[in-house]
Tab-separated table of C-alpha atoms and ligand atoms in Angstrom:
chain	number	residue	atom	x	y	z
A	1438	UNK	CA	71.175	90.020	96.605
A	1439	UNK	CA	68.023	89.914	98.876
A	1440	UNK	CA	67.769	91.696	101.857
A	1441	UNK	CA	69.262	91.087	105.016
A	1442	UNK	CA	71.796	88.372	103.611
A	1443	UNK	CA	74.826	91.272	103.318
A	1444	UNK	CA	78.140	89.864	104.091
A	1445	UNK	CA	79.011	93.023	105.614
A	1446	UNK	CA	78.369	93.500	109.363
A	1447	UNK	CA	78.845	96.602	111.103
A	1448	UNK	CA	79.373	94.950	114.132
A	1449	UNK	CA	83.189	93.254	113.212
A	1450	UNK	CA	85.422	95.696	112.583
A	1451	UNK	CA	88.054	94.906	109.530
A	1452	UNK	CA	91.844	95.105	110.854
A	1453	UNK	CA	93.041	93.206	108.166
A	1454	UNK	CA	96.085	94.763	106.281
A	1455	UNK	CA	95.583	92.559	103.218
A	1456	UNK	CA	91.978	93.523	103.068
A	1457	UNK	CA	91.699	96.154	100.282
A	1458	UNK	CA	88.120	96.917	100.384
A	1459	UNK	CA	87.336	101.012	98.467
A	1460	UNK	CA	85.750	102.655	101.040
A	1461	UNK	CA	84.990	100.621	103.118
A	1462	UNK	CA	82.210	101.640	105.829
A	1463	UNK	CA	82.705	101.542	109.656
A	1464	UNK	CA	83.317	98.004	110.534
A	1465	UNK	CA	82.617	95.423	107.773
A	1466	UNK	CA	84.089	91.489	107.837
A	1467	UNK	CA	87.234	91.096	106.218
A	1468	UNK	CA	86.400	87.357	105.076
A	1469	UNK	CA	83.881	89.427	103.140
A	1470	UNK	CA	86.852	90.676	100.954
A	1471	UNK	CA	88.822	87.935	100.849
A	1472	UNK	CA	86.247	84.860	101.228
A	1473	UNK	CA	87.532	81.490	101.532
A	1474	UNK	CA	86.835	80.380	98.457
A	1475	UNK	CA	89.062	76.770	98.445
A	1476	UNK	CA	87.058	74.271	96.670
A	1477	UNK	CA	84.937	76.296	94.113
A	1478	UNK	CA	85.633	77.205	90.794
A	1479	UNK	CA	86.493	80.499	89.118
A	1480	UNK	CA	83.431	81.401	86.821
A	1481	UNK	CA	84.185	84.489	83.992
A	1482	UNK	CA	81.683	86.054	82.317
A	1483	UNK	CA	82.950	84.988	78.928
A	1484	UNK	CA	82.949	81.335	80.054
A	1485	UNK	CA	79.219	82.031	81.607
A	1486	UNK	CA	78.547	83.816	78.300
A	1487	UNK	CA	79.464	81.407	76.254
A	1488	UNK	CA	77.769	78.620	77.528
A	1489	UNK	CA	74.750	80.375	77.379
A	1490	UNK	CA	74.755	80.869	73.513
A	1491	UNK	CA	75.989	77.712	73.057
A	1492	UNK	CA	76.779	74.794	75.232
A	1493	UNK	CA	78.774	73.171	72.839
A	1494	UNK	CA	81.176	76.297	71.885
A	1495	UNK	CA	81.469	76.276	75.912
A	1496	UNK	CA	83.034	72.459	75.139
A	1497	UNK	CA	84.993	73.378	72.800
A	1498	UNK	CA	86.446	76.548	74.214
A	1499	UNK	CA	86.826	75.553	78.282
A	1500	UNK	CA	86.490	71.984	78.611
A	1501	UNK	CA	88.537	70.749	75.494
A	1502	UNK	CA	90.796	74.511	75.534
A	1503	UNK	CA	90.650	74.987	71.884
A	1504	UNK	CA	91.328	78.196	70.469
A	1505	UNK	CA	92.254	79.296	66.494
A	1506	UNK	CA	95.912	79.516	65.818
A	1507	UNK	CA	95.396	82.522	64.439
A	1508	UNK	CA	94.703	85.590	66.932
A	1509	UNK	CA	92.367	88.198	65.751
A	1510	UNK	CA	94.347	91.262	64.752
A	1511	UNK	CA	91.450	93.547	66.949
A	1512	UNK	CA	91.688	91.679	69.514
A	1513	UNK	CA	96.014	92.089	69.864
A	1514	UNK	CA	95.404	95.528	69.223
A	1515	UNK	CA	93.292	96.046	71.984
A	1516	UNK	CA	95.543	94.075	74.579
A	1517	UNK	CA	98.254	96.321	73.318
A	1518	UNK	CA	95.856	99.838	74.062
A	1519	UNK	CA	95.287	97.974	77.053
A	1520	UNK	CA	98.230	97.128	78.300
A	1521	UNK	CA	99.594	100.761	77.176
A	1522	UNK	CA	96.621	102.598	79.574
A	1523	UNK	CA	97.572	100.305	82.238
A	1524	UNK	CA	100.922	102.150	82.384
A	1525	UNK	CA	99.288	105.040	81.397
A	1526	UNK	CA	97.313	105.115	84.659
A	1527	UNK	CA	99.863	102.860	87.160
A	1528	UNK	CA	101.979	105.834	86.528
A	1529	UNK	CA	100.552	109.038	87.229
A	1530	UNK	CA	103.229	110.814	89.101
A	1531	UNK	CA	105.812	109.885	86.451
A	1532	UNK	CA	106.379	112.329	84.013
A	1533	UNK	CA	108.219	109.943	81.628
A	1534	UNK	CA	105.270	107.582	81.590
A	1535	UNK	CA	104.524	108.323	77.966
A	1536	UNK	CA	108.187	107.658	77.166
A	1537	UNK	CA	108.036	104.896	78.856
A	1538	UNK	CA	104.594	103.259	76.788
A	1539	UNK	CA	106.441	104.085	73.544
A	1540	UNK	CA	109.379	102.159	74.634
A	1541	UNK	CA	107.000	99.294	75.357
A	1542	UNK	CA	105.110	99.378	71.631
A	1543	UNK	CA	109.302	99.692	70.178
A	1544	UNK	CA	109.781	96.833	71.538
A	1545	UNK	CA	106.550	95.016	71.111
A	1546	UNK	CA	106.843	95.165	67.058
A	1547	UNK	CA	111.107	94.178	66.929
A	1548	UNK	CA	110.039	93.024	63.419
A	1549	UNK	CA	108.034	96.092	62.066
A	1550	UNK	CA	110.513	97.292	59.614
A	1551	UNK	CA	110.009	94.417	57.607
A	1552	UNK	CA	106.410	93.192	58.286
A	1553	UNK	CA	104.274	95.991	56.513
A	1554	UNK	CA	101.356	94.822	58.982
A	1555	UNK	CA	103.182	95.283	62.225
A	1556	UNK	CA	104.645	98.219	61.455
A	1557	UNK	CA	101.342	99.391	60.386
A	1558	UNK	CA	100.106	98.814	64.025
A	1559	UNK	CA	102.751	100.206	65.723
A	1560	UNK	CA	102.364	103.382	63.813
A	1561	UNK	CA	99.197	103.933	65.087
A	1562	UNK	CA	99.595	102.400	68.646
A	1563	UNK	CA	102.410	105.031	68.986
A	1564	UNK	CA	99.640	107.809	67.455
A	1565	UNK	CA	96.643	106.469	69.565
A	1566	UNK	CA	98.901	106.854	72.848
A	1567	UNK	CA	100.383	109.822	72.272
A	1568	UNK	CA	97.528	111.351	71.168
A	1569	UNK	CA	95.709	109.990	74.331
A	1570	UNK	CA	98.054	112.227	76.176
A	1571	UNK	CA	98.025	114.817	75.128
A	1572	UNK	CA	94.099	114.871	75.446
A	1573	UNK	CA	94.538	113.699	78.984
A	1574	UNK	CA	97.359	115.240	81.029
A	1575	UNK	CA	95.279	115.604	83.726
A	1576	UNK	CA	91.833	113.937	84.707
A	1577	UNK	CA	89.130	114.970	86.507
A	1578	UNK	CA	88.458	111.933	87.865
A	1579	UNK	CA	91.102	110.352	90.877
A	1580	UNK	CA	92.098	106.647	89.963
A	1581	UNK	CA	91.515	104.924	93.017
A	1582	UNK	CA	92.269	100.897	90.800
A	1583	UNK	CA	93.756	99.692	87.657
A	1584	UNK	CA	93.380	96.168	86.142
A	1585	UNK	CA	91.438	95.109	89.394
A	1586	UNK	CA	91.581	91.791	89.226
A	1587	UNK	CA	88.822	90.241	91.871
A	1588	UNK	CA	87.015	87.237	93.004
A	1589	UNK	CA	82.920	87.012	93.970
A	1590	UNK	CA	80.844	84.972	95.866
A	1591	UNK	CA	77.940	83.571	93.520
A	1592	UNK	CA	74.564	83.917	95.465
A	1593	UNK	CA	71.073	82.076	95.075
A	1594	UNK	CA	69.487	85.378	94.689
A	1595	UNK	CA	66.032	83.495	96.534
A	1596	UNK	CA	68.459	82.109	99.282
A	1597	UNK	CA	71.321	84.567	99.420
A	1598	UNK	CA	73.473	81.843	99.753
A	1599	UNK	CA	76.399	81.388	97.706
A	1600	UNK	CA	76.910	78.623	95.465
A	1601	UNK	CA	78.761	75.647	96.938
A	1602	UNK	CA	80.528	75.197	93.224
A	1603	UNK	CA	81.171	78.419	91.387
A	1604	UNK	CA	82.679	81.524	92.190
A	1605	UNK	CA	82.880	84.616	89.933
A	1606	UNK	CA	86.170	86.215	88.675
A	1607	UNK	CA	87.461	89.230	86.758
A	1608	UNK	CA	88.932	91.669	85.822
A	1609	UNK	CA	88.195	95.381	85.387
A	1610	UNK	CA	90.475	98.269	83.319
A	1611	UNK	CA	89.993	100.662	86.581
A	1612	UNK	CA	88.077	102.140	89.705
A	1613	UNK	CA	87.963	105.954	89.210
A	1614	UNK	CA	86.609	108.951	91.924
A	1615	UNK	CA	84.609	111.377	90.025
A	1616	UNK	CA	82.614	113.628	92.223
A	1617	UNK	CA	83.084	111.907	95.140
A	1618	UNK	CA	81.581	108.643	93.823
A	1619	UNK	CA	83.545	105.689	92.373
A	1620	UNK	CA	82.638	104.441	88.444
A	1621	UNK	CA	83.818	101.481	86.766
A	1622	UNK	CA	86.527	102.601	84.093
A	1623	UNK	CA	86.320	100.732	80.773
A	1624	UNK	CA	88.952	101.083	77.793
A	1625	UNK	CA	87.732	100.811	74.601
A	1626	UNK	CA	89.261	100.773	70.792
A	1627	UNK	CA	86.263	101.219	68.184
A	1628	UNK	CA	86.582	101.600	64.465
A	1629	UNK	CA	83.811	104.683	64.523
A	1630	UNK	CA	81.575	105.819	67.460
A	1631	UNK	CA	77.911	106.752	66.726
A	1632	UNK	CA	74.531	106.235	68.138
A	1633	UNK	CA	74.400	102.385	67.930
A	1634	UNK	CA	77.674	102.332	68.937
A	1635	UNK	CA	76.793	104.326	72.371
A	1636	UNK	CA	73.502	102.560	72.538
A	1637	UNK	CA	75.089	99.785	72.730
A	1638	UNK	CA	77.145	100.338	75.723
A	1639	UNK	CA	73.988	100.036	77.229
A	1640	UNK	CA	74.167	96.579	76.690
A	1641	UNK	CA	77.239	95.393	78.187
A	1642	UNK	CA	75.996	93.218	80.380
A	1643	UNK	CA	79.758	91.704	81.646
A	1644	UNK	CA	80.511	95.482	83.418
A	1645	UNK	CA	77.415	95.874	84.603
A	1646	UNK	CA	78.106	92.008	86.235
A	1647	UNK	CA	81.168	93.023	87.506
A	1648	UNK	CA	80.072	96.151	88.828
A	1649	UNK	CA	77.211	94.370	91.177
A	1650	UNK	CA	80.162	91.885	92.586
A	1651	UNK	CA	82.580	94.831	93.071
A	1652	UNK	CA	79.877	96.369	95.184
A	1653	UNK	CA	79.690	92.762	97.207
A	1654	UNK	CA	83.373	93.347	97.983
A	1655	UNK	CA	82.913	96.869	99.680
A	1656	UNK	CA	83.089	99.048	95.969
A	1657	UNK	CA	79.971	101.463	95.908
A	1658	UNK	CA	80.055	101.640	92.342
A	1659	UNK	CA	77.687	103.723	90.798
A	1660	UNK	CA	78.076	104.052	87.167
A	1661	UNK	CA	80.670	103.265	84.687
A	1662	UNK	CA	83.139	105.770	82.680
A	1663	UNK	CA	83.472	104.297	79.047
A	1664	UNK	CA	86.960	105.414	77.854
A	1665	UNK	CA	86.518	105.082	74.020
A	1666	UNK	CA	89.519	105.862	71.477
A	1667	UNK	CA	89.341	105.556	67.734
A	1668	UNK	CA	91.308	103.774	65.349
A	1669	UNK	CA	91.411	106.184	62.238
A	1670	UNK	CA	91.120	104.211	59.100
A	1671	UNK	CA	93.743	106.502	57.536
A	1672	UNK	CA	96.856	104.927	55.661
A	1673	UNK	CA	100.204	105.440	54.715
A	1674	UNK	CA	100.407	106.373	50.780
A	1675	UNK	CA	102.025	103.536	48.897
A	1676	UNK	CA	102.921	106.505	45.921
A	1677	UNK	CA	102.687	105.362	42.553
A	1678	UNK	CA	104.359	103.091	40.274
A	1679	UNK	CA	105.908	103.485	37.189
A	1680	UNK	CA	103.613	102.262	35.104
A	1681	UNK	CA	101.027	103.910	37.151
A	1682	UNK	CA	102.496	107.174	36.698
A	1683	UNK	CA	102.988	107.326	33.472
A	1684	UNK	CA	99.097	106.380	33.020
A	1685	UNK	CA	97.723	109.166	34.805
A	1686	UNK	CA	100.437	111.562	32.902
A	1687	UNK	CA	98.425	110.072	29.614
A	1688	UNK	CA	94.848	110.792	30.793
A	1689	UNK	CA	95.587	114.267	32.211
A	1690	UNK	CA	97.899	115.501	28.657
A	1691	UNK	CA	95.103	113.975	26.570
A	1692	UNK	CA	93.244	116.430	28.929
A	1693	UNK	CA	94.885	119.631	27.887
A	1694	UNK	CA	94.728	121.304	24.665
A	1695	UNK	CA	98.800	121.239	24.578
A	1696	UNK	CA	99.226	117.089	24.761
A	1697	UNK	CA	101.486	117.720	27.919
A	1698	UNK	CA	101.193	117.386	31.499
A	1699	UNK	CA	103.490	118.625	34.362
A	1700	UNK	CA	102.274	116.106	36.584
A	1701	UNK	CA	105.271	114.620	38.885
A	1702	UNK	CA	105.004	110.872	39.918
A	1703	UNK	CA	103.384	110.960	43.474
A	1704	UNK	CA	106.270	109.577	46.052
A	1705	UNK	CA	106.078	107.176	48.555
A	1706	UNK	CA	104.655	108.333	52.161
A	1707	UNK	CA	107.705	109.135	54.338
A	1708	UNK	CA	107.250	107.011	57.773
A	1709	UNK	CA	107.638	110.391	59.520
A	1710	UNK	CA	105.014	112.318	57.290
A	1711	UNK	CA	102.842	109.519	58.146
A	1712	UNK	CA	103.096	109.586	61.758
A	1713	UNK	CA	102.650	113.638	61.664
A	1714	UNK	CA	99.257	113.070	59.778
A	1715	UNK	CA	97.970	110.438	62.055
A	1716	UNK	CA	99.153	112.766	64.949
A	1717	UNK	CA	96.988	115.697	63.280
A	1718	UNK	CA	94.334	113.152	63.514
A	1719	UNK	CA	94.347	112.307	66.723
A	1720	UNK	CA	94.115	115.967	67.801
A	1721	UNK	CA	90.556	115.972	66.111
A	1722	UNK	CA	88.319	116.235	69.093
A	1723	UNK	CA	86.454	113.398	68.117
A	1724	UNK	CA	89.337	110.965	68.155
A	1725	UNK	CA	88.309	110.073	71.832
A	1726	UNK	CA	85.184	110.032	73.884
A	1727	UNK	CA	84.403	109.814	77.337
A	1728	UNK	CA	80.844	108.381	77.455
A	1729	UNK	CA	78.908	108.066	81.478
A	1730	UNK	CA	76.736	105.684	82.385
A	1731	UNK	CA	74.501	104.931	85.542
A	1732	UNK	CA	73.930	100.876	86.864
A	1733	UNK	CA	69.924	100.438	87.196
A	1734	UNK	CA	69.040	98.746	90.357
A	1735	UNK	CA	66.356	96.096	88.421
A	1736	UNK	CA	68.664	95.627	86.268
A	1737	UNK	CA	71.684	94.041	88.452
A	1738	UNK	CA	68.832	92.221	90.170
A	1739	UNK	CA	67.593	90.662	86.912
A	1740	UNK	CA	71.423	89.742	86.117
A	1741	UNK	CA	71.968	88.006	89.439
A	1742	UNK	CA	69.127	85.997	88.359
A	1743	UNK	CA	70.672	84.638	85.206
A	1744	UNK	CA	73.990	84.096	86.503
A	1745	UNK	CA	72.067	81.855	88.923
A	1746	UNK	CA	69.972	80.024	86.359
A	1747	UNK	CA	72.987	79.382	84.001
A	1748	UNK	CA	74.921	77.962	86.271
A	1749	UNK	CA	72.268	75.669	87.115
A	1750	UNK	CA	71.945	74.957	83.637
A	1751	UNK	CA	75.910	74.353	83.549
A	1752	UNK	CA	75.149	71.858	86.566
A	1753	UNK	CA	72.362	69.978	84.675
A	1754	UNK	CA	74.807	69.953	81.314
A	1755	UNK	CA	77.732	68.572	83.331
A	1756	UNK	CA	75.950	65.691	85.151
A	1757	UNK	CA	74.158	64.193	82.256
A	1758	UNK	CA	76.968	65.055	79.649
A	1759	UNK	CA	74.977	66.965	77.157
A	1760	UNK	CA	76.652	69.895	75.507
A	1761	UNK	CA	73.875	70.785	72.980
A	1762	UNK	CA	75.060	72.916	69.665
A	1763	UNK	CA	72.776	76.232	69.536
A	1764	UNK	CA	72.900	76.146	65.786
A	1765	UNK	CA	71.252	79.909	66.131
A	1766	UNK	CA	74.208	81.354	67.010
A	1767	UNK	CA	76.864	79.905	64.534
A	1768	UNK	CA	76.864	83.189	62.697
A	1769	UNK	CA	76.061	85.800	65.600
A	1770	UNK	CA	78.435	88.895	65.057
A	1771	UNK	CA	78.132	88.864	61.217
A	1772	UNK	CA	80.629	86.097	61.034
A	1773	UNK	CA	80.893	82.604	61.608
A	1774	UNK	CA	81.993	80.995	65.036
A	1775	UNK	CA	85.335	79.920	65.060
A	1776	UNK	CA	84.301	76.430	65.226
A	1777	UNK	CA	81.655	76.170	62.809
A	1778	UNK	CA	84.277	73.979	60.554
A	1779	UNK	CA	84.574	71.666	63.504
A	1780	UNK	CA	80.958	71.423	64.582
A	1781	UNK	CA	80.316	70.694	60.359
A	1782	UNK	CA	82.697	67.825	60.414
A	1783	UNK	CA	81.035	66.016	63.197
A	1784	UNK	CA	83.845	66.534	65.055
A	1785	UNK	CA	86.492	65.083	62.896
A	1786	UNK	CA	89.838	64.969	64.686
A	1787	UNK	CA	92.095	66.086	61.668
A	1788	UNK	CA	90.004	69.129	61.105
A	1789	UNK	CA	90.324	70.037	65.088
A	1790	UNK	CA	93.925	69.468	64.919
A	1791	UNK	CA	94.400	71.691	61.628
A	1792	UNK	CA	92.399	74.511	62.514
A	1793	UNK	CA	92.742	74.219	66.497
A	1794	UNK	CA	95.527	74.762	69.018
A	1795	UNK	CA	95.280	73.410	72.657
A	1796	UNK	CA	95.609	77.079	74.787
A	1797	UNK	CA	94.084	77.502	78.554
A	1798	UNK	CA	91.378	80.540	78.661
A	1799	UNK	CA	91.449	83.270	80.919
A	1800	UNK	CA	94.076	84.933	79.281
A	1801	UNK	CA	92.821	88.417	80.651
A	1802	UNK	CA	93.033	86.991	84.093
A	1803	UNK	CA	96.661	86.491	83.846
A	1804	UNK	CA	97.662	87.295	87.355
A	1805	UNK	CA	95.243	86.431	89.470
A	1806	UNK	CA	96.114	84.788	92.405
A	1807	UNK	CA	94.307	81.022	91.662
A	1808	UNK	CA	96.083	79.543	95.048
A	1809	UNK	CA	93.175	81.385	96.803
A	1810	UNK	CA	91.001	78.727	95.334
A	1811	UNK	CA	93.057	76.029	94.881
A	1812	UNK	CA	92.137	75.682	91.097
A	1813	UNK	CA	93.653	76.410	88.085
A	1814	UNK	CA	91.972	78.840	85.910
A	1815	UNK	CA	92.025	76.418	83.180
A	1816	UNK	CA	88.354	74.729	83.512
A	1817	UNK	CA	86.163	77.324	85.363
A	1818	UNK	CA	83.919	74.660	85.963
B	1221	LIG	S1	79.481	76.378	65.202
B	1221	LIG	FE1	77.463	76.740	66.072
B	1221	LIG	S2	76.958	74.831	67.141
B	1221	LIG	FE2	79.163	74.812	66.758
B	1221	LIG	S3	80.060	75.679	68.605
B	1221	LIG	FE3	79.775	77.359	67.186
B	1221	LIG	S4	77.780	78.230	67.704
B	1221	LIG	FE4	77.884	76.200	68.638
C-alpha cells in the first residue's frame, strides 16, 4: 500500500465489540476491520491463481464450477490433518482433545474395515495425530487464531484505493505469538522434507498474500511458522501366500547343503503391530518440522502489484469474453490439468459431463460469512 493511504487512523478510537482486530494500536477505525464490502466480489488466491496460468482453466473451474468426480486422495488427507489440528489447537485447555481427534478420524472412515484404502488412511491419520502430540504438548508459541477466516480490501497500489469490484478472501490455519510477535501458522502434510522442499516454502506466494491483507486488518504479522508433518511411506505387511511361501522355502533349502529349510511362512501384519510401528515412526525426530520464515517488505509490495494487474486482466477477459487456453501450463506439476481431456475435445459436452461434476469452489472457505458481501462465494468474480 503507498504511503499515507492507511485505513487506520489514530484519531477514531475502535469501540466496536464485533471488531476483532490482533493488537490493535491506540485508536484505529473499526470499518477498517469490518469494511463494507456489499457489492464486490470475494477474490481467493486460488481463483486469482488460476486465472493467471490459465484463463480458460479459470472458466472452467469458477465460471462453469467444474470439478473431477474424483477427489485427490492428498488432497482429503490433508483436509482431514487439517481439520484434526484445528481441534488440536481450538482446544488447548482440554486434556481429552486428542481423544477427542481420534474419535473424529473413527468416525470419518465408518467403512475402513472393509475398504483396504480407507483403513489404510485412518491408520496413519490416527499415527500422524498422535504422534503430533506427543511432540507437542506444549508450544512455545501462544495461539492467538485458528482457521481465520477474513476478508480484504483490494487496493490500486498507485492510488491506494480499493477496487470498486473485487475484494480478497481467505483463510489461514492460525495466528501464533512467538516472542512477542505474531507469525502466520501454516499446516502442512509432505511425502519427504529436504532442501527443495524448504526452498520452496519460499515460494508460497498465497501466505505471503494473505499475510500483507492480515496486516491491513490490524495483524502485524511478521513471518510465518510452517508446521510440516510427514506421511511415512511405510506399510502394513500383506505376509505371504501359499504359493509364495513355499517358493522361498525352495530357494533357501536348495541353499543349504542339507536340502531343508526351517523357514516359517511370514504372517499377515496384525492391525495393532502395524499401528505400534508407525507409532515408533512418528517418534523419529524427523517425522515433523517446524520451519520460520520472515515476509520481505519488496516483496509484499511487488505482490500487491500483481494482484492489481490480474484483476485488471480478469476485467479486460470478462468484458470482451475471451478466456484464452495457456497451453504452457497443461502439464505444470508433472501431471496433466484436470481438464486437458476437455480442452482436447473442443469442448465436447459428453466428455464434460463424463469426466466433470457441477461443484461451487471455495470449499476451504466454508464458513465464511458471504452476507457481509451480499454474494455467494460461488463466482468470485
Ligand atoms: S488443459 Fe491447458 S488450456 Fe485447458 S484449461 Fe488446462 S491448462 Fe488451460
Amino acid at each position: 500500500m503507498s504511503p499515507g493511504v492507511s485505513p487506520f487512523s489514530p484519531s477514531i478510537p475502535c469501540t466496536s465489540d464485533a471488531c476483532d482486530r490482533i493488537d490493535s494500536p491506540v485508536g484505529h477505525k473499526h470499518s477498517a476491520c469490518t469494511p463494507d464490502l456489499t457489492g464486490k466480489s470475494l477474490l481467493t488466491f486460488s481463483a486469482l491463481n488460476t486465472f493467471r496460468n490459465c484463463p480458460r482453466k479459470y472458466k472452467h473451474r469458477y465460471i462453469d464450477q467444474l470439478q473431477g468426480r474424483e477427489r485427490a486422495d492428498t488432497l482429503a488427507f490433508g483436509s482431514l490433518i487439517h481439520a484434526a489440528l484445528e481441534t488440536w489447537y481450538r482446544a488447548t485447555d482440554d486434556a481429552d482433545r486428542l481423544w477427542t481427534i481420534l474419535d473424529d478420524l473413527d468416525r470419518a472412515y465408518p467403512n475402513r474395515a472393509g475398504d483396504p484404502h480407507a483403513k489404510r488412511t485412518w491408520q496413519l491419520a490416527r499415527a500422524m495425530v498422535s504422534g503430533y502430540a506427543a511432540r507437542y504438548p506444549q508450544e512455545d508459541f501462544e495461539v492467538v487464531e485458528v482457521e481465520k477466516v477474513f476478508q480484504a480490501e483490494i487496493r490500486n497500489p498507485d492510488t491506494g484505493r480499493p477496487s470498486q469490484t473485487f475484494v480478497m478472501a481467505g483463510k489461514v490455519d492460525g495466528i501464533v505469538r512467538l516472542d512477542g510477535e505474531l507469525y502466520l501458522l501454516e499446516h502442512k502434510t509432505a511425502g519427504s522434507i529436504d532442501a527443495n522442499y524448504l526452498d520452496k516454502l519460499w515460494t508460497d506466494t498465497q501466505i505471503a498474500l494473505y499475510s500483507h491483507y492480515l496486516r491491513e486488518l490490524g495483524s502485524p504479522i511478521v513471518g510465518v511458522i510452517y508446521n510440516v508433518l510427514l506421511k511415512t511411506r511405510i506399510q502394513q505387511h500383506a505376509g505371504e501366500s501359499q504359493e509364495e511361501y513355499e517358493a522361498r522355502r525352495a530357494v533357501l533349502a536348495a541353499k543349504n547343503k542339507s536340502g531343508r529349510s526351517t523357514a516359517k511362512r511370514q504372517l499377515p501384519e496384525t492391525d495393532d503391530e502395524f499401528q505400534a510401528r508407525l507409532a515408533e515412526w512418528y517418534a523419529k525426530p524427523e517425522a515433523f518440522h517446524r520451519e520460520r520464515i520472515y515476509l520481505s517488505e519488496d516483496r509484499l509490495a511487488m505482490l500487491q502489484d500483481e494482484v492489481w494487474e490480474i484483476t485488471q486482466q480478469y476485467l479486460d477477459a470478462r468484458r470482451r469474453g475471451k478466456w484464452l487456453l495457456n497451453t504452457s501450463n497443461c502439464f505444470s506439476f508433472q501431471r496433466p490439468c484436470a481438464y486437458l481431456p476437455y480442452c482436447q475435445s473442443g469442448f465436447n459436452p459428453n466428455v464434460r459431463d463424463n469426466l466433470f461434476e457441477i461443484r461451487p469452489p471455495h470449499e476451504e472457505l466454508e464458513g465464511l460469512d458471504d452476507a457481509a458481501t451480499g454474494e455467494t462465494l460461488e463466482n468470485p468474480f
